[in-house]
Protein backbone atom coordinates (compact mmCIF):
# COMPACT_ATOMS: atom_id res chain seq x y z
CA UNK A 1 0.00 0.00 0.00
CA UNK A 2 2.77 2.46 0.91
CA UNK A 3 4.62 1.83 -2.35
CA UNK A 4 1.41 2.52 -4.28
CA UNK A 5 0.84 5.73 -2.32
CA UNK A 6 4.43 6.83 -2.96
CA UNK A 7 4.02 6.03 -6.66
CA UNK A 8 0.97 8.30 -6.87
CA UNK A 9 2.35 11.13 -4.72
CA UNK A 10 6.07 11.07 -5.58
CA UNK A 11 6.54 8.98 -8.72
CA UNK A 12 8.19 6.15 -6.73
CA UNK A 13 8.93 3.11 -8.93
CA UNK A 14 6.62 0.78 -6.99
CA UNK A 15 6.95 -1.93 -9.61
CA UNK A 16 10.66 -2.26 -8.78
CA UNK A 17 10.71 -2.13 -4.99
CA UNK A 18 8.49 -2.32 -1.92
CA UNK A 19 8.34 0.71 0.32
CA UNK A 20 7.29 -0.53 3.74
CA UNK A 21 7.28 2.90 5.40
CA UNK A 22 6.87 6.47 4.08
CA UNK A 23 7.90 8.95 6.77
CA UNK A 24 11.65 9.32 7.28
CA UNK A 25 10.91 11.62 10.25
CA UNK A 26 9.67 8.59 12.25
CA UNK A 27 13.31 7.43 12.40
CA UNK A 28 14.79 10.44 14.21
CA UNK A 29 14.83 8.56 17.54
CA UNK A 30 15.43 5.11 16.04
CA UNK A 31 18.04 5.59 13.28
CA UNK A 32 19.43 2.05 13.23
CA UNK A 33 18.98 -1.49 14.57
CA UNK A 34 21.39 -0.91 17.46
CA UNK A 35 19.19 1.89 18.82
CA UNK A 36 16.11 -0.23 18.18
CA UNK A 37 17.64 -3.09 20.21
CA UNK A 38 18.40 -0.69 23.08
CA UNK A 39 14.75 0.38 23.09
CA UNK A 40 13.68 -3.27 23.11
CA UNK A 41 15.97 -4.00 26.10
CA UNK A 42 15.30 -0.87 28.15
CA UNK A 43 12.01 0.79 27.23
CA UNK A 44 9.93 -2.11 25.91
CA UNK A 45 11.40 -5.00 27.91
CA UNK A 46 8.08 -5.95 29.48
CA UNK A 47 5.98 -5.49 26.33
CA UNK A 48 5.37 -7.51 23.22
CA UNK A 49 7.61 -5.39 21.01
CA UNK A 50 5.54 -6.03 17.88
CA UNK A 51 2.59 -4.37 19.66
CA UNK A 52 4.44 -1.21 20.73
CA UNK A 53 3.21 1.77 18.68
CA UNK A 54 6.70 3.25 18.17
CA UNK A 55 7.96 -0.10 16.86
CA UNK A 56 5.02 -0.32 14.45
CA UNK A 57 5.95 3.09 13.03
CA UNK A 58 9.48 2.02 12.11
CA UNK A 59 9.74 -1.77 12.11
CA UNK A 60 8.59 -4.89 10.39
CA UNK A 61 8.29 -8.34 11.86
CA UNK A 62 9.95 -10.77 9.43
CA UNK A 63 10.85 -14.38 8.87
CA UNK A 64 14.41 -15.19 7.75
CA UNK A 65 13.30 -17.36 4.85
CA UNK A 66 10.40 -17.55 2.44
CA UNK A 67 9.96 -21.20 3.46
CA UNK A 68 10.30 -20.63 7.22
CA UNK A 69 7.99 -22.73 9.34
CA UNK A 70 8.32 -20.91 12.64
CA UNK A 71 8.47 -20.06 15.40
CA UNK A 72 5.02 -18.52 15.86
CA UNK A 73 4.16 -18.07 12.18
CA UNK A 74 4.47 -20.52 9.32
CA UNK A 75 4.54 -18.52 6.08
CA UNK A 76 2.92 -21.27 4.03
CA UNK A 77 -0.11 -21.24 6.33
CA UNK A 78 -0.17 -17.45 6.71
CA UNK A 79 -0.14 -17.01 2.94
CA UNK A 80 -3.28 -19.08 2.58
CA UNK A 81 -5.18 -17.95 5.64
CA UNK A 82 -3.81 -14.50 6.34
CA UNK A 83 -1.99 -13.43 9.49
CA UNK A 84 -2.54 -10.14 11.21
CA UNK A 85 -2.59 -8.44 14.53
CA UNK A 86 -6.25 -7.79 15.27
CA UNK A 87 -5.98 -5.08 17.93
CA UNK A 88 -5.42 -2.28 15.42
CA UNK A 89 -7.65 0.34 13.87
CA UNK A 90 -6.32 -0.16 10.34
CA UNK A 91 -8.36 2.66 8.82
CA UNK A 92 -6.98 5.17 11.36
CA UNK A 93 -3.47 3.87 10.66
CA UNK A 94 -3.97 4.45 6.93
CA UNK A 95 -5.33 7.94 7.61
CA UNK A 96 -2.28 8.78 9.74
CA UNK A 97 0.05 7.49 7.02
CA UNK A 98 -1.65 9.70 4.44
CA UNK A 99 -2.16 12.78 6.64
CA UNK A 100 1.27 14.37 6.03
CA UNK A 101 0.70 14.15 2.28
CA UNK A 102 -2.87 15.45 1.96
CA UNK A 103 -4.86 18.23 3.59
CA UNK A 104 -7.55 15.69 4.44
CA UNK A 105 -6.95 11.96 4.30
CA UNK A 106 -10.64 10.95 4.35
CA UNK A 107 -11.32 11.11 0.63
CA UNK A 108 -7.92 9.63 -0.18
CA UNK A 109 -8.45 6.70 2.20
CA UNK A 110 -11.76 5.91 0.52
CA UNK A 111 -10.03 5.97 -2.88
CA UNK A 112 -7.26 3.64 -1.68
CA UNK A 113 -9.82 1.23 -0.21
CA UNK A 114 -11.87 1.32 -3.42
CA UNK A 115 -8.75 0.65 -5.53
CA UNK A 116 -7.89 -2.33 -3.34
CA UNK A 117 -11.42 -3.68 -3.68
CA UNK A 118 -11.20 -3.30 -7.46
CA UNK A 119 -8.18 -5.62 -7.40
CA UNK A 120 -9.90 -8.20 -5.19
CA UNK A 121 -8.14 -7.41 -1.92
CA UNK A 122 -9.82 -7.86 1.45
CA UNK A 123 -10.49 -4.36 2.80
CA UNK A 124 -12.77 -5.35 5.69
CA UNK A 125 -10.20 -4.17 8.26
CA UNK A 126 -10.33 -0.72 6.62
CA UNK A 127 -14.13 -0.49 6.61
CA UNK A 128 -14.46 -1.94 3.12
CA UNK A 129 -15.58 -5.25 1.69
CA UNK A 130 -14.35 -8.67 2.66
CA UNK A 131 -12.49 -10.85 0.20
CA UNK A 132 -14.43 -13.38 -1.91
CA UNK A 133 -11.56 -15.85 -1.92
CA UNK A 134 -10.37 -17.96 1.00
CA UNK A 135 -6.73 -17.05 0.22
CA UNK A 136 -6.37 -13.81 2.16
CA UNK A 137 -2.64 -13.82 2.75
CA UNK A 138 0.02 -11.65 1.12
CA UNK A 139 3.76 -11.97 1.42
CA UNK A 140 6.25 -9.19 0.75
CA UNK A 141 9.74 -10.50 0.09
CA UNK A 142 12.45 -8.01 1.02
CA UNK A 143 16.13 -8.59 0.40
CA UNK A 144 18.64 -6.71 2.55
CA UNK A 145 22.19 -6.09 1.35
CA UNK A 146 24.69 -7.94 3.49
CA UNK A 147 26.45 -4.67 4.29
CA UNK A 148 23.18 -3.31 5.78
CA UNK A 149 22.00 -6.32 7.80
CA UNK A 150 23.43 -5.20 11.16
CA UNK A 151 22.36 -1.59 10.53
CA UNK A 152 18.75 -2.47 9.71
CA UNK A 153 18.00 -5.84 11.33
CA UNK A 154 18.22 -7.81 14.51
CA UNK A 155 17.50 -11.50 15.18
CA UNK A 156 14.28 -11.99 17.07
CA UNK A 157 12.15 -14.43 18.95
CA UNK A 158 8.34 -14.25 18.70
CA UNK A 159 6.93 -10.77 19.46
CA UNK A 160 10.29 -9.06 18.97
CA UNK A 161 12.46 -10.17 21.87
CA UNK A 162 16.13 -10.09 20.81
CA UNK A 163 17.65 -13.50 20.04
CA UNK A 164 21.13 -12.91 21.48
CA UNK A 165 22.40 -16.31 20.27
CA UNK A 166 22.24 -15.13 16.64
CA UNK A 167 24.23 -11.91 17.14
CA UNK A 168 26.03 -10.47 15.24
CA UNK A 169 23.19 -11.05 12.82
CA UNK A 170 25.10 -10.42 9.58
CA UNK A 171 27.61 -13.16 10.50
CA UNK A 172 24.82 -15.54 11.42
CA UNK A 173 22.96 -14.93 8.15
CA UNK A 174 26.16 -15.38 6.14
CA UNK A 175 26.76 -18.79 7.75
CA UNK A 176 26.04 -22.22 6.35
CA UNK A 177 22.84 -23.08 8.22
CA UNK A 178 19.13 -23.61 7.78
CA UNK A 179 16.83 -20.60 8.05
CA UNK A 180 13.63 -22.64 8.24
CA UNK A 181 13.24 -21.47 11.84
CA UNK A 182 13.97 -17.89 12.79
CA UNK A 183 12.55 -14.43 12.89
CA UNK A 184 14.03 -10.97 12.51
CA UNK A 185 12.94 -7.39 12.96
CA UNK A 186 13.65 -4.99 10.13
CA UNK A 187 14.03 -1.25 10.55
CA UNK A 188 12.20 -0.12 7.42
CA UNK A 189 13.81 3.29 6.78
CA UNK A 190 12.60 4.71 3.47
CA UNK A 191 16.09 5.94 2.51
CA UNK A 192 17.25 2.32 2.15
CA UNK A 193 14.43 1.28 -0.16
Tab-separated table of C-alpha atoms in Angstrom, residues 4-181:
chain	number	residue	atom	x	y	z
A	4	UNK	CA	1.411	2.523	-4.280
A	5	UNK	CA	0.841	5.731	-2.321
A	6	UNK	CA	4.433	6.834	-2.963
A	7	UNK	CA	4.021	6.035	-6.661
A	8	UNK	CA	0.971	8.305	-6.873
A	9	UNK	CA	2.351	11.125	-4.718
A	10	UNK	CA	6.070	11.070	-5.581
A	11	UNK	CA	6.540	8.983	-8.719
A	12	UNK	CA	8.186	6.148	-6.728
A	13	UNK	CA	8.934	3.108	-8.931
A	14	UNK	CA	6.620	0.782	-6.989
A	15	UNK	CA	6.953	-1.933	-9.615
A	16	UNK	CA	10.661	-2.260	-8.780
A	17	UNK	CA	10.711	-2.127	-4.988
A	18	UNK	CA	8.486	-2.316	-1.925
A	19	UNK	CA	8.341	0.713	0.321
A	20	UNK	CA	7.290	-0.530	3.739
A	21	UNK	CA	7.282	2.903	5.396
A	22	UNK	CA	6.868	6.471	4.084
A	23	UNK	CA	7.901	8.946	6.773
A	24	UNK	CA	11.650	9.321	7.284
A	25	UNK	CA	10.911	11.616	10.249
A	26	UNK	CA	9.670	8.588	12.248
A	27	UNK	CA	13.309	7.426	12.404
A	28	UNK	CA	14.787	10.442	14.213
A	29	UNK	CA	14.830	8.564	17.543
A	30	UNK	CA	15.430	5.113	16.037
A	31	UNK	CA	18.036	5.592	13.276
A	32	UNK	CA	19.427	2.046	13.225
A	33	UNK	CA	18.977	-1.489	14.565
A	34	UNK	CA	21.385	-0.908	17.464
A	35	UNK	CA	19.194	1.893	18.823
A	36	UNK	CA	16.115	-0.233	18.175
A	37	UNK	CA	17.638	-3.090	20.207
A	38	UNK	CA	18.398	-0.686	23.078
A	39	UNK	CA	14.746	0.384	23.093
A	40	UNK	CA	13.681	-3.269	23.110
A	41	UNK	CA	15.972	-3.996	26.098
A	42	UNK	CA	15.298	-0.871	28.154
A	43	UNK	CA	12.009	0.792	27.231
A	44	UNK	CA	9.935	-2.105	25.906
A	45	UNK	CA	11.397	-5.000	27.915
A	46	UNK	CA	8.078	-5.953	29.484
A	47	UNK	CA	5.982	-5.488	26.334
A	48	UNK	CA	5.367	-7.513	23.220
A	49	UNK	CA	7.606	-5.389	21.013
A	50	UNK	CA	5.544	-6.027	17.882
A	51	UNK	CA	2.590	-4.369	19.660
A	52	UNK	CA	4.441	-1.211	20.732
A	53	UNK	CA	3.211	1.769	18.682
A	54	UNK	CA	6.702	3.250	18.174
A	55	UNK	CA	7.958	-0.104	16.856
A	56	UNK	CA	5.016	-0.316	14.454
A	57	UNK	CA	5.948	3.088	13.028
A	58	UNK	CA	9.479	2.019	12.110
A	59	UNK	CA	9.744	-1.767	12.108
A	60	UNK	CA	8.588	-4.895	10.390
A	61	UNK	CA	8.291	-8.340	11.860
A	62	UNK	CA	9.950	-10.765	9.433
A	63	UNK	CA	10.851	-14.378	8.868
A	64	UNK	CA	14.412	-15.186	7.752
A	65	UNK	CA	13.298	-17.361	4.852
A	66	UNK	CA	10.396	-17.547	2.443
A	67	UNK	CA	9.964	-21.201	3.461
A	68	UNK	CA	10.299	-20.633	7.216
A	69	UNK	CA	7.995	-22.734	9.341
A	70	UNK	CA	8.320	-20.908	12.637
A	71	UNK	CA	8.467	-20.058	15.397
A	72	UNK	CA	5.016	-18.521	15.861
A	73	UNK	CA	4.158	-18.068	12.183
A	74	UNK	CA	4.469	-20.523	9.316
A	75	UNK	CA	4.542	-18.520	6.077
A	76	UNK	CA	2.920	-21.268	4.031
A	77	UNK	CA	-0.107	-21.240	6.334
A	78	UNK	CA	-0.169	-17.452	6.713
A	79	UNK	CA	-0.139	-17.013	2.936
A	80	UNK	CA	-3.278	-19.079	2.578
A	81	UNK	CA	-5.181	-17.948	5.636
A	82	UNK	CA	-3.814	-14.495	6.337
A	83	UNK	CA	-1.989	-13.432	9.494
A	84	UNK	CA	-2.541	-10.145	11.211
A	85	UNK	CA	-2.586	-8.443	14.530
A	86	UNK	CA	-6.251	-7.793	15.269
A	87	UNK	CA	-5.982	-5.084	17.926
A	88	UNK	CA	-5.424	-2.283	15.420
A	89	UNK	CA	-7.646	0.338	13.873
A	90	UNK	CA	-6.324	-0.162	10.339
A	91	UNK	CA	-8.357	2.664	8.820
A	92	UNK	CA	-6.984	5.166	11.355
A	93	UNK	CA	-3.473	3.873	10.656
A	94	UNK	CA	-3.968	4.453	6.926
A	95	UNK	CA	-5.334	7.943	7.612
A	96	UNK	CA	-2.283	8.777	9.740
A	97	UNK	CA	0.051	7.493	7.021
A	98	UNK	CA	-1.653	9.696	4.436
A	99	UNK	CA	-2.157	12.779	6.639
A	100	UNK	CA	1.269	14.374	6.031
A	101	UNK	CA	0.697	14.148	2.276
A	102	UNK	CA	-2.866	15.449	1.957
A	103	UNK	CA	-4.860	18.235	3.592
A	104	UNK	CA	-7.552	15.688	4.436
A	105	UNK	CA	-6.955	11.960	4.299
A	106	UNK	CA	-10.642	10.954	4.354
A	107	UNK	CA	-11.322	11.110	0.626
A	108	UNK	CA	-7.917	9.632	-0.179
A	109	UNK	CA	-8.446	6.702	2.202
A	110	UNK	CA	-11.762	5.907	0.521
A	111	UNK	CA	-10.033	5.974	-2.879
A	112	UNK	CA	-7.262	3.645	-1.681
A	113	UNK	CA	-9.821	1.227	-0.210
A	114	UNK	CA	-11.866	1.321	-3.422
A	115	UNK	CA	-8.753	0.653	-5.525
A	116	UNK	CA	-7.892	-2.335	-3.337
A	117	UNK	CA	-11.425	-3.684	-3.681
A	118	UNK	CA	-11.195	-3.304	-7.463
A	119	UNK	CA	-8.180	-5.622	-7.396
A	120	UNK	CA	-9.903	-8.203	-5.187
A	121	UNK	CA	-8.143	-7.410	-1.922
A	122	UNK	CA	-9.818	-7.856	1.453
A	123	UNK	CA	-10.486	-4.363	2.804
A	124	UNK	CA	-12.770	-5.345	5.690
A	125	UNK	CA	-10.204	-4.166	8.258
A	126	UNK	CA	-10.332	-0.719	6.624
A	127	UNK	CA	-14.127	-0.485	6.610
A	128	UNK	CA	-14.456	-1.945	3.116
A	129	UNK	CA	-15.581	-5.252	1.688
A	130	UNK	CA	-14.347	-8.671	2.659
A	131	UNK	CA	-12.489	-10.850	0.196
A	132	UNK	CA	-14.426	-13.384	-1.913
A	133	UNK	CA	-11.563	-15.854	-1.925
A	134	UNK	CA	-10.374	-17.958	0.996
A	135	UNK	CA	-6.728	-17.048	0.219
A	136	UNK	CA	-6.372	-13.810	2.156
A	137	UNK	CA	-2.635	-13.818	2.755
A	138	UNK	CA	0.016	-11.648	1.123
A	139	UNK	CA	3.757	-11.967	1.416
A	140	UNK	CA	6.249	-9.195	0.748
A	141	UNK	CA	9.736	-10.503	0.092
A	142	UNK	CA	12.450	-8.012	1.020
A	143	UNK	CA	16.127	-8.592	0.400
A	144	UNK	CA	18.638	-6.709	2.554
A	145	UNK	CA	22.188	-6.089	1.352
A	146	UNK	CA	24.686	-7.941	3.490
A	147	UNK	CA	26.448	-4.667	4.286
A	148	UNK	CA	23.183	-3.315	5.780
A	149	UNK	CA	21.996	-6.320	7.803
A	150	UNK	CA	23.431	-5.195	11.163
A	151	UNK	CA	22.363	-1.586	10.532
A	152	UNK	CA	18.752	-2.466	9.708
A	153	UNK	CA	17.997	-5.842	11.327
A	154	UNK	CA	18.220	-7.814	14.512
A	155	UNK	CA	17.503	-11.498	15.178
A	156	UNK	CA	14.278	-11.988	17.070
A	157	UNK	CA	12.151	-14.429	18.951
A	158	UNK	CA	8.345	-14.246	18.703
A	159	UNK	CA	6.935	-10.774	19.460
A	160	UNK	CA	10.295	-9.063	18.965
A	161	UNK	CA	12.459	-10.172	21.873
A	162	UNK	CA	16.134	-10.087	20.813
A	163	UNK	CA	17.651	-13.505	20.044
A	164	UNK	CA	21.131	-12.914	21.483
A	165	UNK	CA	22.401	-16.309	20.270
A	166	UNK	CA	22.240	-15.126	16.642
A	167	UNK	CA	24.234	-11.906	17.138
A	168	UNK	CA	26.031	-10.473	15.238
A	169	UNK	CA	23.194	-11.045	12.818
A	170	UNK	CA	25.105	-10.425	9.578
A	171	UNK	CA	27.608	-13.158	10.502
A	172	UNK	CA	24.820	-15.539	11.416
A	173	UNK	CA	22.960	-14.929	8.149
A	174	UNK	CA	26.162	-15.385	6.139
A	175	UNK	CA	26.755	-18.790	7.748
A	176	UNK	CA	26.039	-22.225	6.355
A	177	UNK	CA	22.835	-23.083	8.220
A	178	UNK	CA	19.128	-23.605	7.777
A	179	UNK	CA	16.827	-20.598	8.051
A	180	UNK	CA	13.627	-22.644	8.241
A	181	UNK	CA	13.238	-21.469	11.839
